[in-house]
PDB file of C-alpha atoms in Angstrom:
ATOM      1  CA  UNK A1189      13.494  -2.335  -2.541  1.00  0.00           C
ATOM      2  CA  UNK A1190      14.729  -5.896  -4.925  1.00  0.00           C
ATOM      3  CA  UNK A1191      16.936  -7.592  -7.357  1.00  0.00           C
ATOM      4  CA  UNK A1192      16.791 -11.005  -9.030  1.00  0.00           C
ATOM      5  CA  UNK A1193      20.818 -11.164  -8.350  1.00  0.00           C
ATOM      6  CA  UNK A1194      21.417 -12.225  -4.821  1.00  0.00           C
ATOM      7  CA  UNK A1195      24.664 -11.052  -5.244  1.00  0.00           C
ATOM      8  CA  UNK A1196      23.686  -7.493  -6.286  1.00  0.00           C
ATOM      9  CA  UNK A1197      24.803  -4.148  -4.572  1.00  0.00           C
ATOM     10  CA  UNK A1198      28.218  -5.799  -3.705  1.00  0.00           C
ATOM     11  CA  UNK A1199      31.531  -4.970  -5.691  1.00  0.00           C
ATOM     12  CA  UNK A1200      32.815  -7.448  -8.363  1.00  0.00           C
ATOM     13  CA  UNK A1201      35.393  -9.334  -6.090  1.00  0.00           C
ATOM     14  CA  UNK A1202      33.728  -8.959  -2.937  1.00  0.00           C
ATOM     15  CA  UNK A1203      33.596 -12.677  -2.978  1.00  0.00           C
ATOM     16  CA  UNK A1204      30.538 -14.190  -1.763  1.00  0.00           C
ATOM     17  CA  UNK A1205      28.967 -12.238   1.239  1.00  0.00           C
ATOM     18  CA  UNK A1206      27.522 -12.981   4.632  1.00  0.00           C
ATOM     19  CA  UNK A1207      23.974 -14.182   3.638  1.00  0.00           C
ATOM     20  CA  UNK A1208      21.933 -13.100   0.005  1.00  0.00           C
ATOM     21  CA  UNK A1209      19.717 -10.371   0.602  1.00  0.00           C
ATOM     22  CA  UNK A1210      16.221 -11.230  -1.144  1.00  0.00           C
ATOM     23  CA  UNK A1211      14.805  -9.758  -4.149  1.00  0.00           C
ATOM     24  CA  UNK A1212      13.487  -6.255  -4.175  1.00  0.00           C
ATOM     25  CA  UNK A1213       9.757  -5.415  -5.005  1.00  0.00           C
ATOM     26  CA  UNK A1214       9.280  -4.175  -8.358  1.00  0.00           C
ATOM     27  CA  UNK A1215       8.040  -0.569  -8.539  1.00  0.00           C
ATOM     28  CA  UNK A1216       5.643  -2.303 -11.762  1.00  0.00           C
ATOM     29  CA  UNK A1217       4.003  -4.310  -9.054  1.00  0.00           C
ATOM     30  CA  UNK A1218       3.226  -1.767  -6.877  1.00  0.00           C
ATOM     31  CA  UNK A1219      -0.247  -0.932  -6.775  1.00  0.00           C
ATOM     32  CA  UNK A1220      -0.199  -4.598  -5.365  1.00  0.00           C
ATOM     33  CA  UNK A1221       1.162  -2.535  -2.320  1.00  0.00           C
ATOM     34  CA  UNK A1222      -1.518   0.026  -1.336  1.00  0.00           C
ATOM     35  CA  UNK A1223      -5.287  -1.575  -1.804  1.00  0.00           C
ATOM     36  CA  UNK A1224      -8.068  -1.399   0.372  1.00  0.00           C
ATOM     37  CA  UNK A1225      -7.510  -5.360   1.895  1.00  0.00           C
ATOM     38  CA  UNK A1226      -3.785  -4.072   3.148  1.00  0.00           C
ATOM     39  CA  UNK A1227      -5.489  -1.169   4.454  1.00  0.00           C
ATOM     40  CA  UNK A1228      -7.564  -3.185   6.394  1.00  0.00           C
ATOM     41  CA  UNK A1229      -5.355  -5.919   7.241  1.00  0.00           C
ATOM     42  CA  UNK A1230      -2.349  -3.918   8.710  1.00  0.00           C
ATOM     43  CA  UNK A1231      -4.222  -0.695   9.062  1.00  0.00           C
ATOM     44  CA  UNK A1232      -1.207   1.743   9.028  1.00  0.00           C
ATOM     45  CA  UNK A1233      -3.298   4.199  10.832  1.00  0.00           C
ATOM     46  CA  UNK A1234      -3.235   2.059  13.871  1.00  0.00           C
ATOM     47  CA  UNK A1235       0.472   2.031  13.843  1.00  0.00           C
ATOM     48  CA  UNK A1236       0.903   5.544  13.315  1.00  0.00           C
ATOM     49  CA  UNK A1237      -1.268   6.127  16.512  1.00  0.00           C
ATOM     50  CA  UNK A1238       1.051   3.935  18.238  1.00  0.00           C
ATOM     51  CA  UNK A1239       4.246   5.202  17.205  1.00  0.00           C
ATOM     52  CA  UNK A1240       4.242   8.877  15.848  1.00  0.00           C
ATOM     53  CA  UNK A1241       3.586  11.935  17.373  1.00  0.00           C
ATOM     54  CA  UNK A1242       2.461  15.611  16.053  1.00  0.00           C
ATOM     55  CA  UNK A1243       6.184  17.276  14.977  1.00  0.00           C
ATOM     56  CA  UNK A1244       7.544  14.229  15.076  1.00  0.00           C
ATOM     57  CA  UNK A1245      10.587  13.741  12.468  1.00  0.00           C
ATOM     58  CA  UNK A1246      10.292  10.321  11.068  1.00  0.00           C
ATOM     59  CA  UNK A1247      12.023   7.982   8.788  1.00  0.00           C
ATOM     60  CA  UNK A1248      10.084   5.317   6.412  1.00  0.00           C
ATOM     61  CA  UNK A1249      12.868   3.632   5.325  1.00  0.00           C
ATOM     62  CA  UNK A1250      11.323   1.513   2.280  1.00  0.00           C
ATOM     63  CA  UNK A1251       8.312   3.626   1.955  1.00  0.00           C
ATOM     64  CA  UNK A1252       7.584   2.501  -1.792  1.00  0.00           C
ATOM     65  CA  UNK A1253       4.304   3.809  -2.994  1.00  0.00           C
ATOM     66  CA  UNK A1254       3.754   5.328   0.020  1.00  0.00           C
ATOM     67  CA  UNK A1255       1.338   2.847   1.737  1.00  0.00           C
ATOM     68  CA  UNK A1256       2.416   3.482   5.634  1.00  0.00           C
ATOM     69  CA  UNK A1257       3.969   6.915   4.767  1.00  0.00           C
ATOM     70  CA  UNK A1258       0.172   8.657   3.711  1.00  0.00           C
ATOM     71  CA  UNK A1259      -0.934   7.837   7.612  1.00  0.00           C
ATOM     72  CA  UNK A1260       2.861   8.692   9.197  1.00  0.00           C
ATOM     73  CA  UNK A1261       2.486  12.039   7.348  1.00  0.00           C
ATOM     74  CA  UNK A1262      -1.288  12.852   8.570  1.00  0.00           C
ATOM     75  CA  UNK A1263       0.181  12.117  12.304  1.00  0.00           C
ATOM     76  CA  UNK A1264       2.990  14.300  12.500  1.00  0.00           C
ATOM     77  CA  UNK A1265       0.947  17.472  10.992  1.00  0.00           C
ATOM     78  CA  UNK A1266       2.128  20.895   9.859  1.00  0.00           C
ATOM     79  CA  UNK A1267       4.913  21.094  12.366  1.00  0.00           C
ATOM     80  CA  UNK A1268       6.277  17.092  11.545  1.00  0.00           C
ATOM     81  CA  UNK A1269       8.237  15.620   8.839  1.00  0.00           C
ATOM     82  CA  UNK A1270       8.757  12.292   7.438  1.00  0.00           C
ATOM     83  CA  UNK A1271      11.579  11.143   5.106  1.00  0.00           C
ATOM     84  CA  UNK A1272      10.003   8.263   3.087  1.00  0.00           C
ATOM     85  CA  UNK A1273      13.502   6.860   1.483  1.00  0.00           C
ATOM     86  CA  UNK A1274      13.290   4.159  -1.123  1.00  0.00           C
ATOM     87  CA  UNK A1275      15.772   3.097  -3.687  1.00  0.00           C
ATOM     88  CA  UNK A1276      13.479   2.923  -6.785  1.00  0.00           C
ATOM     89  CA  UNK A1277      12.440   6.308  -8.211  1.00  0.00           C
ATOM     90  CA  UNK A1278       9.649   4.842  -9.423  1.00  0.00           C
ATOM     91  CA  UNK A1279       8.352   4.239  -6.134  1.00  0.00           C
ATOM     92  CA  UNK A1280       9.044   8.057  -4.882  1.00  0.00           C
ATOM     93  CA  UNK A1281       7.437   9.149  -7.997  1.00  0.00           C
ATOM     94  CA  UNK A1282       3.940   7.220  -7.381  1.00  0.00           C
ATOM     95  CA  UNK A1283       4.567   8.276  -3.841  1.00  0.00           C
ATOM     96  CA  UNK A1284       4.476  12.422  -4.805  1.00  0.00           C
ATOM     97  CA  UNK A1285       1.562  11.634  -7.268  1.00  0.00           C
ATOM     98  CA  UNK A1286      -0.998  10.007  -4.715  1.00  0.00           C
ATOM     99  CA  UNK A1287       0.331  12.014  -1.676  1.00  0.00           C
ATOM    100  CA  UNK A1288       0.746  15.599  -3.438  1.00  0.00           C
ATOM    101  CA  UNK A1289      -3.568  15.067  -4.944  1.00  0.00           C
ATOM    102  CA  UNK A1290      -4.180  14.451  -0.792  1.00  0.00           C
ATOM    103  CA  UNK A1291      -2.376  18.092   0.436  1.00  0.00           C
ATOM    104  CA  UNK A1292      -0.152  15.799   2.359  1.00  0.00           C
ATOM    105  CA  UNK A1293       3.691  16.202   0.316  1.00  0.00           C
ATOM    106  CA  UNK A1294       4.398  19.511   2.107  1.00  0.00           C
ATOM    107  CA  UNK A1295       5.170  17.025   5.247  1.00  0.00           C
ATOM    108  CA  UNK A1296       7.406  14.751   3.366  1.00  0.00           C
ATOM    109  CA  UNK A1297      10.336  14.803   2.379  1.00  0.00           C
ATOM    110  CA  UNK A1298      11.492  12.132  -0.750  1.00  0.00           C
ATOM    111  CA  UNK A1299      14.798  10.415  -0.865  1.00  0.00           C
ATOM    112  CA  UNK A1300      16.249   7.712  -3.392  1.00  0.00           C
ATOM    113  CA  UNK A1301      18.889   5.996  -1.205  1.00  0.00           C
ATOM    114  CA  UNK A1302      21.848   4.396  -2.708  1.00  0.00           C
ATOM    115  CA  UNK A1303      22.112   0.378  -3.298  1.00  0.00           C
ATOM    116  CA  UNK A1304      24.390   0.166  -0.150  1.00  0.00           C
ATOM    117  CA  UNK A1305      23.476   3.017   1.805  1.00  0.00           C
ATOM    118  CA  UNK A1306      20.612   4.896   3.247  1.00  0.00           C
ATOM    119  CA  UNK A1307      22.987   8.127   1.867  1.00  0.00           C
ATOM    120  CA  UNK A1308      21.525  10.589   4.105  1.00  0.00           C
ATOM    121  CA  UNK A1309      24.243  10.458   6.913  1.00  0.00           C
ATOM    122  CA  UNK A1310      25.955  13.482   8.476  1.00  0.00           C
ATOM    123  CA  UNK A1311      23.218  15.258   7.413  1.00  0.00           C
ATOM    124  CA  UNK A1312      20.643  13.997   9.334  1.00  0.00           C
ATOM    125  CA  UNK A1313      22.387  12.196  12.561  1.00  0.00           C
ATOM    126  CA  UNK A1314      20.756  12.899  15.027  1.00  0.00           C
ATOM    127  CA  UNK A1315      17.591  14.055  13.697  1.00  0.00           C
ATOM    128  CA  UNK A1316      14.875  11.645  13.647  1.00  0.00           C
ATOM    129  CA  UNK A1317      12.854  10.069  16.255  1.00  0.00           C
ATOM    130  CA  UNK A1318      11.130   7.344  15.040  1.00  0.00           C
ATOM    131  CA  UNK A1319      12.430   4.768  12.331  1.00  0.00           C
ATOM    132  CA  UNK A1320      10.285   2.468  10.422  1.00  0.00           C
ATOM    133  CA  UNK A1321      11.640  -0.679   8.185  1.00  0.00           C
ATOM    134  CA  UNK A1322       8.572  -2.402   7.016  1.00  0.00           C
ATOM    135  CA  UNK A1323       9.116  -5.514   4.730  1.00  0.00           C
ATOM    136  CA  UNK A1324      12.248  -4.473   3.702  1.00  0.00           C
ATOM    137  CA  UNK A1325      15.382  -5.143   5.876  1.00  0.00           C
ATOM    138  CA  UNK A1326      15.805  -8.209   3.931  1.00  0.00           C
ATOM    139  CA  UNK A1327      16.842  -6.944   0.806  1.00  0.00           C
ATOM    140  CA  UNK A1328      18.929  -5.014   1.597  1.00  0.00           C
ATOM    141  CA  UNK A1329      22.761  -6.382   1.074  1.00  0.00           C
ATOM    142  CA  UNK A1330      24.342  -5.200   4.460  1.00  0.00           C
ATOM    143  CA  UNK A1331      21.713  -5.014   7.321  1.00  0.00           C
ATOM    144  CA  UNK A1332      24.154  -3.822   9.481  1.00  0.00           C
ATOM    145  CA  UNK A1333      25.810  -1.081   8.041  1.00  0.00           C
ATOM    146  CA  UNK A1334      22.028  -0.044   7.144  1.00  0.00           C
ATOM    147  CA  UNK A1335      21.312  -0.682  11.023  1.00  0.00           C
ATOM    148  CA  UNK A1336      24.500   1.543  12.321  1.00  0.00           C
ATOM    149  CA  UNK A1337      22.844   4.505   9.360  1.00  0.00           C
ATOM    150  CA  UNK A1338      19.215   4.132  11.039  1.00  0.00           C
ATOM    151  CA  UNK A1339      20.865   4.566  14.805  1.00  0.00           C
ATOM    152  CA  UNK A1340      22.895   7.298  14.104  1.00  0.00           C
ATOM    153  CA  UNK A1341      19.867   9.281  12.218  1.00  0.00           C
ATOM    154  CA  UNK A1342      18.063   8.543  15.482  1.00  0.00           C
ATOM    155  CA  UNK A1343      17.597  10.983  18.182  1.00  0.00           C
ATOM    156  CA  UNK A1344      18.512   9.362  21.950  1.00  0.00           C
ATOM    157  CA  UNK A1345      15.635   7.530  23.060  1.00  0.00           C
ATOM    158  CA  UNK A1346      14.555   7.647  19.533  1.00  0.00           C
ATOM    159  CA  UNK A1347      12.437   4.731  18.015  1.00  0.00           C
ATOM    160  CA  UNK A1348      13.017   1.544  15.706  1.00  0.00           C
ATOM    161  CA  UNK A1349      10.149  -0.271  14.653  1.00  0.00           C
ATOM    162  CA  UNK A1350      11.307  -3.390  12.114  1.00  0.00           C
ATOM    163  CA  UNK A1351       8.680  -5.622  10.710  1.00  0.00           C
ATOM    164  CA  UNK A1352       9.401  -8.898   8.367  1.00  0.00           C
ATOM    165  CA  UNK A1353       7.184 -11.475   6.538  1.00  0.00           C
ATOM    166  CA  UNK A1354       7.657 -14.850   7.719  1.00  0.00           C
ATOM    167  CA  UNK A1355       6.794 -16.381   4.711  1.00  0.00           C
ATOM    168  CA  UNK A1356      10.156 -14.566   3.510  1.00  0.00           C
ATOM    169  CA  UNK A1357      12.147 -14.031   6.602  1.00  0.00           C
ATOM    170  CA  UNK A1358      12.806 -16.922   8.970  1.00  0.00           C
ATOM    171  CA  UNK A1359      12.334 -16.923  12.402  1.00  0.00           C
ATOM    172  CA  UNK A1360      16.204 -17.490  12.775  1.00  0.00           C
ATOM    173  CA  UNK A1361      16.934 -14.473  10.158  1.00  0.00           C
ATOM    174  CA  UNK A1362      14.579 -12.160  12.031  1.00  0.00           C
ATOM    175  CA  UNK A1363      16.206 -12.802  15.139  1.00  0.00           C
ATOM    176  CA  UNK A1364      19.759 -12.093  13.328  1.00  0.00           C
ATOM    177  CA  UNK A1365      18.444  -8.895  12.297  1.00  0.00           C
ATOM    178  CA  UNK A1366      17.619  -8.030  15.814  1.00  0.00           C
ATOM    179  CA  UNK A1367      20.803  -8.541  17.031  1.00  0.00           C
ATOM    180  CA  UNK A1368      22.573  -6.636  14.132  1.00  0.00           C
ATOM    181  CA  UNK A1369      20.752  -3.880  15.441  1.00  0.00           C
ATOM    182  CA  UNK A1370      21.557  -4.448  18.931  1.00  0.00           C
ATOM    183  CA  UNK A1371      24.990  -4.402  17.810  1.00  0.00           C
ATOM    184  CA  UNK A1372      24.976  -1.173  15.951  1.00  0.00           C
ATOM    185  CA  UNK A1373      23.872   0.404  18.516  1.00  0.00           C
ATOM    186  CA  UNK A1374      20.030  -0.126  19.682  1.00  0.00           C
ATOM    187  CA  UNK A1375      18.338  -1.727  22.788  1.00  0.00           C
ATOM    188  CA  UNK A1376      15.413  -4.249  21.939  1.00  0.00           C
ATOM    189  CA  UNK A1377      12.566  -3.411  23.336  1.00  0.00           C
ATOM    190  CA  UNK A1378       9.865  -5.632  22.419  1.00  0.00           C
ATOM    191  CA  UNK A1379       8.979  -8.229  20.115  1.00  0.00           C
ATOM    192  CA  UNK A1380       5.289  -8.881  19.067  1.00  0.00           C
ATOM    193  CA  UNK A1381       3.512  -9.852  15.928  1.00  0.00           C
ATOM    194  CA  UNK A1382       3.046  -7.225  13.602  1.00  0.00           C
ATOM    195  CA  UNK A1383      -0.036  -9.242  12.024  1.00  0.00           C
ATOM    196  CA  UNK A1384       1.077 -12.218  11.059  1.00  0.00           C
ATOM    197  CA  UNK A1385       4.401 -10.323  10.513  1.00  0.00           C
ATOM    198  CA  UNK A1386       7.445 -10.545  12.839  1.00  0.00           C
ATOM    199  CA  UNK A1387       8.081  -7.054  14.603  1.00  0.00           C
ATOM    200  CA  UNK A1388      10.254  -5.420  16.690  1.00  0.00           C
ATOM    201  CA  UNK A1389      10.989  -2.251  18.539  1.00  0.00           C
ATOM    202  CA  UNK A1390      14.256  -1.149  19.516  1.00  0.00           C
ATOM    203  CA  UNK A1391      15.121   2.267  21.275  1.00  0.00           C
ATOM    204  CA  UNK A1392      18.871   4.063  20.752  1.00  0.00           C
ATOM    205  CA  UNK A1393      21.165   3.576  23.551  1.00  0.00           C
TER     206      UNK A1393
END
C-alpha cells in the first residue's frame, strides 16, 4: 500500500490528523518485492509453518505481489483459504498471474480494500483465524480503525501477527501500533524480531 501525500485517504477538512501515514509501495516497483534474496532472508515458508494451519482461513492484509501469500496458500491446502487484500489492483493482478501458473489461486481469495478501510466487514467477522500485516500498518491513514476491522474479522483466540521495518517505523511508532491494537480489541502476546524487522503477535480477547 503508498502515497507521496501524507495527508492522503483523509477528507478535505479533516484538518491535520493524528500522525502521517508513510508512503505506499508502488505496484511498478514490485518485482523488487518477491526475489530470491527476500526469499531467503525472511523465508515466508518458515513463517507459514509457524503460524498457519491446513483449513486455516487467513488474512494477508497487504499481500502485494503475493510474496508471503504463495507459502500461506500452500499451508492451508484444499480445505484453507486466504484473503490476500491490497489496495492497488495492480498488485492483485501480478498476484493472480504468478499464483494462478503455480495451481495455487483456487485457495485465495483477492480483495482491493478501500483507502480507509479493509471493506470486507460484516461479511467476514468472525471468520478468520490468523491475520498477517507485513510492512504495511504504516501506511495506512487510521491504524486503528484498520486494527478494530482485523479483530472483528478474527475468530476468538484467533491470530495477529504485525511486522514493521525499523528503518521506516520507529521503535516508539511500533510500540503505538501495539497498543492501538490492544485497544481495539487484541491481547499482545509476544514481541520478537521478525529479522531485523519489529514483530508482534497479538491474540483476540
Amino acid at each position: 500500500m503508498t502515497s507521496s501525500d501524507p495527508s492522503a485517504g483523509f477528507p478535505a477538512n479533516a484538518g491535520t490528523p493524528k500522525k502521517p501515514h508513510h508512503h505506499i509501495f508502488s505496484a511498478e516497483k514490485a518485482s523488487h518485492l518477491d526475489t530470491k534474496f527476500r526469499r531467503i532472508l525472511y523465508r515466508p515458508d518458515r513463517l507459514a509453518e509457524r503460524y498457519v494451519k491446513p483449513g486455516d482461513r487467513v488474512l494477508d492484509f497487504g499481500c502485494g505481489p503475493g510474496f508471503f501469500t504463495r507459502e500461506f496458500a500452500k499451508k492451508v491446502g484444499e480445505n484453507g483459504t486466504v484473503i490476500a487484500a491490497d489496495l492497488q489492483e495492480e498488485m492483485l493482478a501480478i498476484l493472480k498471474g504468478k499464483l494462478g501458473s503455480e495451481g495455487l489461486l483456487p485457495r485465495v481469495r483477492t480483495h482491493r480494500c478501500k483507502p480507509d478501510s479493509l471493506d470486507l466487514s460484516p461479511e467476514r467477522d468472525g471468520q478468520v483465524d490468523v491475520a498477517f500485516a507485513i510492512f504495511v500498518v504504516h501506511e495506512v491513514p487510521d491504524r486503528e480503525k484498520l486494527f478494530r476491522e482485523i479483530t472483528a474479522m478474527l475468530v476468538p483466540g484467533g491470530l495477529f501477527f504485525y511486522s514493521e521495518p525499523p528503518v521506516i517505523v520507529s521503535g516508539s511508532e511500533f510500540r503505538e501500533s501495539c497498543a492501538l491494537a490492544e485497544k481495539a480489541g487484541l491481547r499482545l502476546v509476544e514481541t520478537r524480531f521478525f529479522f531485523v524487522n519489529r514483530a508482534a503477535v497479538l491474540k483476540k480477547v
